[in-house]
Short mmCIF file of C-alpha atoms in Angstrom, two decimals:
data_model
loop_
_atom_site.label_atom_id
_atom_site.label_comp_id
_atom_site.label_asym_id
_atom_site.label_seq_id
_atom_site.Cartn_x
_atom_site.Cartn_y
_atom_site.Cartn_z
CA UNK A 1 50.01 58.08 267.99
CA UNK A 2 51.91 61.60 267.23
CA UNK A 3 48.81 63.48 266.97
CA UNK A 4 48.00 64.14 271.07
CA UNK A 5 45.83 67.47 269.93
CA UNK A 6 42.30 67.53 271.94
CA UNK A 7 40.97 70.14 269.40
CA UNK A 8 38.97 69.52 266.32
CA UNK A 9 42.32 68.30 264.79
CA UNK A 10 42.77 65.87 267.24
CA UNK A 11 41.47 63.94 270.10
CA UNK A 12 39.90 61.07 267.65
CA UNK A 13 40.25 59.51 264.50
CA UNK A 14 37.85 62.05 262.42
CA UNK A 15 39.58 64.89 264.46
CA UNK A 16 43.12 63.88 263.24
CA UNK A 17 41.66 63.26 259.78
CA UNK A 18 40.31 66.84 259.75
CA UNK A 19 42.96 68.93 258.10
CA UNK A 20 43.48 66.12 255.29
CA UNK A 21 40.39 66.29 254.86
CA UNK A 22 39.86 69.51 254.43
CA UNK A 23 43.36 69.90 252.24
CA UNK A 24 41.80 67.14 249.66
CA UNK A 25 38.07 68.66 249.52
CA UNK A 26 39.80 72.30 248.96
CA UNK A 27 41.87 71.11 245.93
CA UNK A 28 39.39 68.68 244.42
CA UNK A 29 37.02 72.03 244.95
CA UNK A 30 39.81 74.69 243.10
CA UNK A 31 40.13 72.21 239.75
CA UNK A 32 37.76 71.16 236.69
CA UNK A 33 35.97 68.03 237.56
CA UNK A 34 38.05 66.05 234.60
CA UNK A 35 41.02 67.30 236.30
CA UNK A 36 43.10 64.10 238.21
CA UNK A 37 43.83 64.71 241.40
CA UNK A 38 46.38 62.15 243.07
CA UNK A 39 47.48 61.50 246.50
CA UNK A 40 51.08 60.66 247.70
CA UNK A 41 50.72 58.41 251.05
CA UNK A 42 53.50 56.44 252.89
CA UNK A 43 51.87 52.69 253.02
CA UNK A 44 54.11 52.03 255.93
CA UNK A 45 56.36 54.78 258.10
CA UNK A 46 58.84 52.49 258.73
CA UNK A 47 58.77 54.07 262.77
CA UNK A 48 58.50 50.42 264.30
CA UNK A 49 56.24 51.13 267.49
CA UNK A 50 56.15 55.09 267.29
CA UNK A 51 53.38 56.67 265.33
CA UNK A 52 51.44 55.02 262.95
CA UNK A 53 51.89 51.76 261.30
CA UNK A 54 50.47 49.98 257.85
CA UNK A 55 47.38 48.59 259.54
CA UNK A 56 46.48 52.54 260.28
CA UNK A 57 48.09 54.08 256.98
CA UNK A 58 45.20 51.25 255.66
CA UNK A 59 42.43 52.76 257.56
CA UNK A 60 43.39 56.09 256.77
CA UNK A 61 43.44 55.12 252.64
CA UNK A 62 40.17 53.88 253.23
CA UNK A 63 38.27 57.14 254.75
CA UNK A 64 40.35 59.11 251.97
CA UNK A 65 38.83 57.27 249.56
CA UNK A 66 35.47 57.45 250.91
CA UNK A 67 35.44 61.44 250.63
CA UNK A 68 35.23 60.45 246.65
CA UNK A 69 37.22 63.04 245.73
CA UNK A 70 40.62 61.07 244.74
CA UNK A 71 41.12 59.87 241.60
CA UNK A 72 44.63 57.98 242.49
CA UNK A 73 46.55 56.68 245.29
CA UNK A 74 50.52 57.01 244.96
CA UNK A 75 52.10 54.66 247.71
CA UNK A 76 55.24 54.57 248.49
CA UNK A 77 57.09 53.91 252.28
CA UNK A 78 59.03 55.90 254.93
CA UNK A 79 58.51 59.15 256.47
CA UNK A 80 60.58 62.26 257.14
CA UNK A 81 60.23 61.60 261.10
CA UNK A 82 63.95 60.27 261.23
CA UNK A 83 67.07 60.36 259.02
CA UNK A 84 66.62 56.60 258.53
CA UNK A 85 62.85 56.82 257.64
CA UNK A 86 63.78 59.73 255.86
CA UNK A 87 66.38 57.50 253.52
CA UNK A 88 63.61 55.25 253.07
CA UNK A 89 61.11 57.64 251.16
CA UNK A 90 63.32 57.19 247.87
CA UNK A 91 64.94 53.72 248.70
CA UNK A 92 68.41 53.11 248.04
CA UNK A 93 69.78 50.00 247.13
CA UNK A 94 70.01 48.68 250.50
CA UNK A 95 66.23 48.27 250.16
CA UNK A 96 64.83 45.05 248.26
CA UNK A 97 63.89 45.83 244.78
CA UNK A 98 59.99 46.76 244.33
CA UNK A 99 59.95 47.10 248.50
CA UNK A 100 56.84 48.75 248.68
CA UNK A 101 54.95 46.29 246.08
CA UNK A 102 52.75 44.59 249.14
CA UNK A 103 52.11 48.19 250.87
CA UNK A 104 50.69 49.00 247.10
CA UNK A 105 48.79 45.60 247.20
CA UNK A 106 47.20 46.10 250.49
CA UNK A 107 46.25 49.69 249.81
CA UNK A 108 44.84 48.58 246.45
CA UNK A 109 42.31 45.90 248.05
CA UNK A 110 40.60 48.62 250.38
CA UNK A 111 40.26 51.41 247.72
CA UNK A 112 38.17 51.54 244.64
CA UNK A 113 40.55 54.28 242.63
CA UNK A 114 43.62 52.92 241.02
CA UNK A 115 46.89 52.96 243.11
CA UNK A 116 50.48 53.60 241.77
CA UNK A 117 53.71 52.40 243.55
CA UNK A 118 56.92 53.99 243.73
CA UNK A 119 60.07 52.96 245.52
CA UNK A 120 62.73 50.49 243.57
CA UNK A 121 61.31 49.58 240.55
CA UNK A 122 63.98 49.88 238.33
CA UNK A 123 63.20 48.24 235.19
CA UNK A 124 60.73 47.21 232.47
CA UNK A 125 60.32 43.64 233.49
CA UNK A 126 60.34 44.36 237.06
CA UNK A 127 57.46 46.99 236.34
CA UNK A 128 55.39 44.80 233.98
CA UNK A 129 55.22 41.92 236.86
CA UNK A 130 54.03 43.75 239.32
CA UNK A 131 51.17 44.85 237.03
CA UNK A 132 50.32 41.39 236.02
CA UNK A 133 50.48 40.11 239.28
CA UNK A 134 48.14 42.99 240.14
CA UNK A 135 50.04 44.73 242.89
CA UNK A 136 49.14 48.07 241.58
CA UNK A 137 47.75 49.40 238.52
CA UNK A 138 50.72 51.95 237.93
CA UNK A 139 54.17 52.36 238.57
CA UNK A 140 56.61 55.42 239.26
CA UNK A 141 59.86 55.26 237.83
CA UNK A 142 61.47 58.46 238.74
CA UNK A 143 65.16 57.71 239.12
CA UNK A 144 64.90 55.50 236.14
CA UNK A 145 64.30 58.17 234.07
CA UNK A 146 66.96 60.16 235.53
CA UNK A 147 69.89 57.78 234.47
CA UNK A 148 68.10 57.13 230.90
CA UNK A 149 65.63 60.28 229.82
CA UNK A 150 64.61 58.33 226.96
CA UNK A 151 63.68 54.76 228.78
CA UNK A 152 60.27 55.06 227.16
CA UNK A 153 61.23 55.84 224.20
CA UNK A 154 63.50 52.83 223.84
CA UNK A 155 60.97 50.23 225.35
CA UNK A 156 58.61 51.19 223.02
CA UNK A 157 60.94 50.31 220.35
CA UNK A 158 61.89 47.33 221.89
CA UNK A 159 65.48 48.15 222.82
CA UNK A 160 65.46 46.93 226.51
CA UNK A 161 68.75 46.05 226.31
CA UNK A 162 69.95 49.77 225.27
CA UNK A 163 68.29 50.95 228.77
CA UNK A 164 70.99 52.27 231.15
CA UNK A 165 69.67 50.95 234.38
CA UNK A 166 69.18 53.17 237.59
CA UNK A 167 71.78 51.58 240.35
CA UNK A 168 69.78 53.25 243.32
CA UNK A 169 72.74 54.42 244.99
CA UNK A 170 71.28 57.96 245.62
CA UNK A 171 74.21 59.68 245.65
CA UNK A 172 73.97 61.99 242.84
CA UNK A 173 70.12 62.70 242.78
CA UNK A 174 69.30 62.42 246.56
CA UNK A 175 72.49 63.25 248.42
CA UNK A 176 73.28 66.26 246.24
CA UNK A 177 69.60 67.58 246.42
CA UNK A 178 69.89 67.68 250.24
CA UNK A 179 72.90 69.45 250.10
CA UNK A 180 71.23 72.40 247.43
CA UNK A 181 73.79 71.41 244.79
CA UNK A 182 72.78 70.76 241.07
CA UNK A 183 71.28 66.65 240.91
CA UNK A 184 73.56 64.95 239.18
CA UNK A 185 73.38 61.09 238.37
CA UNK A 186 76.19 58.13 239.00
CA UNK A 187 75.57 55.94 235.59
CA UNK A 188 74.64 59.60 233.13
CA UNK A 189 76.86 62.25 233.56
CA UNK A 190 74.73 64.55 231.20
CA UNK A 191 72.30 65.03 233.63
CA UNK A 192 71.95 68.63 234.34
CA UNK A 193 74.35 69.13 231.95
CA UNK A 194 72.55 69.62 228.27
CA UNK A 195 75.16 71.20 226.82
CA UNK A 196 77.06 67.58 227.12
CA UNK A 197 74.33 65.70 225.67
CA UNK A 198 75.10 66.53 222.31
CA UNK A 199 79.02 66.97 222.23
CA UNK A 200 79.94 68.96 218.69
CA UNK A 201 81.64 67.35 215.88
CA UNK A 202 85.45 67.46 215.78
CA UNK A 203 86.33 69.42 213.11
CA UNK A 204 89.76 67.63 212.25
CA UNK A 205 88.84 63.87 213.39
CA UNK A 206 91.93 61.93 215.20
CA UNK A 207 92.40 58.44 215.87
CA UNK A 208 92.09 58.13 219.59
CA UNK A 209 93.39 55.26 221.79
CA UNK A 210 91.74 54.76 225.18
CA UNK A 211 93.72 52.49 227.49
CA UNK A 212 91.71 50.83 229.69
CA UNK A 213 88.05 49.29 229.40
CA UNK A 214 86.45 50.38 232.73
CA UNK A 215 83.64 52.28 233.14
CA UNK A 216 85.70 55.75 232.27
CA UNK A 217 87.62 54.29 229.43
CA UNK A 218 84.53 53.24 228.03
CA UNK A 219 82.64 56.67 228.70
CA UNK A 220 85.83 58.15 227.00
CA UNK A 221 85.82 56.08 223.95
CA UNK A 222 82.00 56.66 223.65
CA UNK A 223 82.06 60.34 223.85
CA UNK A 224 85.33 60.42 221.41
CA UNK A 225 83.51 58.47 218.99
CA UNK A 226 80.05 60.71 218.90
CA UNK A 227 82.35 63.34 218.02
CA UNK A 228 83.67 61.67 214.99
CA UNK A 229 87.00 60.49 216.22
CA UNK A 230 88.40 56.87 215.32
CA UNK A 231 88.58 55.09 218.37
CA UNK A 232 90.39 51.87 219.59
CA UNK A 233 89.99 50.64 223.44
CA UNK A 234 92.47 48.68 224.84
CA UNK A 235 91.71 46.28 227.59
CA UNK A 236 94.44 44.07 229.25
CA UNK A 237 94.17 40.53 227.33
CA UNK A 238 91.68 41.50 224.57
CA UNK A 239 93.61 43.60 222.18
CA UNK A 240 91.75 46.71 220.53
CA UNK A 241 88.57 46.65 219.25
CA UNK A 242 86.50 49.25 218.11
CA UNK A 243 85.00 51.18 221.04
CA UNK A 244 81.34 50.20 219.53
CA UNK A 245 82.00 46.38 219.50
CA UNK A 246 83.93 46.36 222.93
CA UNK A 247 82.69 44.32 226.07
CA UNK A 248 84.92 45.15 228.93
CA UNK A 249 85.41 42.36 231.74
CA UNK A 250 82.47 44.19 233.81
CA UNK A 251 80.00 41.34 232.25
CA UNK A 252 82.04 38.58 233.57
CA UNK A 253 80.31 38.84 237.48
CA UNK A 254 76.72 39.31 236.21
CA UNK A 255 75.84 36.11 237.84
CA UNK A 256 73.04 37.59 240.21
CA UNK A 257 70.04 39.73 239.77
CA UNK A 258 71.72 42.88 241.60
CA UNK A 259 74.95 42.59 239.59
CA UNK A 260 73.05 42.41 236.39
CA UNK A 261 71.52 45.45 237.22
CA UNK A 262 74.75 47.32 238.00
CA UNK A 263 75.68 46.53 234.34
CA UNK A 264 72.68 46.35 232.71
CA UNK A 265 72.42 42.96 231.87
#
């Protein structure tokens, strides 16, 4: 336990819940009855034996649900206690995919309202599996939308293979935000640079040859083609091919689920 106050905001469970209770009730009172009020909470602060644990969080969720003022629980993990546990609030690629689904399922079992889960839910297949298994009622895919803002449009159209995958390295999105820098994305170069999203058509189209079919080469070829140039992309051992038909050797090692995620397979 971290809260060791002995006034009305401490001393026992009701006291420790007093501040949260007042906030929830104040928010509920300030909005119309048809306005949905959600509460984001960690299902496990990841602090081991220091402070609260998963069982404590279930007790808190059950209590808050009993207030009748919350329409949705939004479950993640980690906490701001240390740099390590802070990293867990937006789990990077060192965390398992869907790492907080068990926490969401546990909360879902003790509350009476829908439960949303956030944390390394990276693609539609994974999201559908979580919903079908009853682990949660909704999923959050924030970084997935940063990697591909058109993800919902593409999924609705059945174009799963065209979704640009989030690889959860947290460098441009989370790391830069800690430095108070403009957010970027390792797989979406136009994030934060809307002017690059729709490049101007070239007034004089040219024949462009890009040597090297790695990620940078493929992106250069794609952008050049989108501007109206006639592009050939060269890769050792394959010969020239039109950029829109080129599949570089990065697909070869995609044997594991993690590797498939990195190359969008």
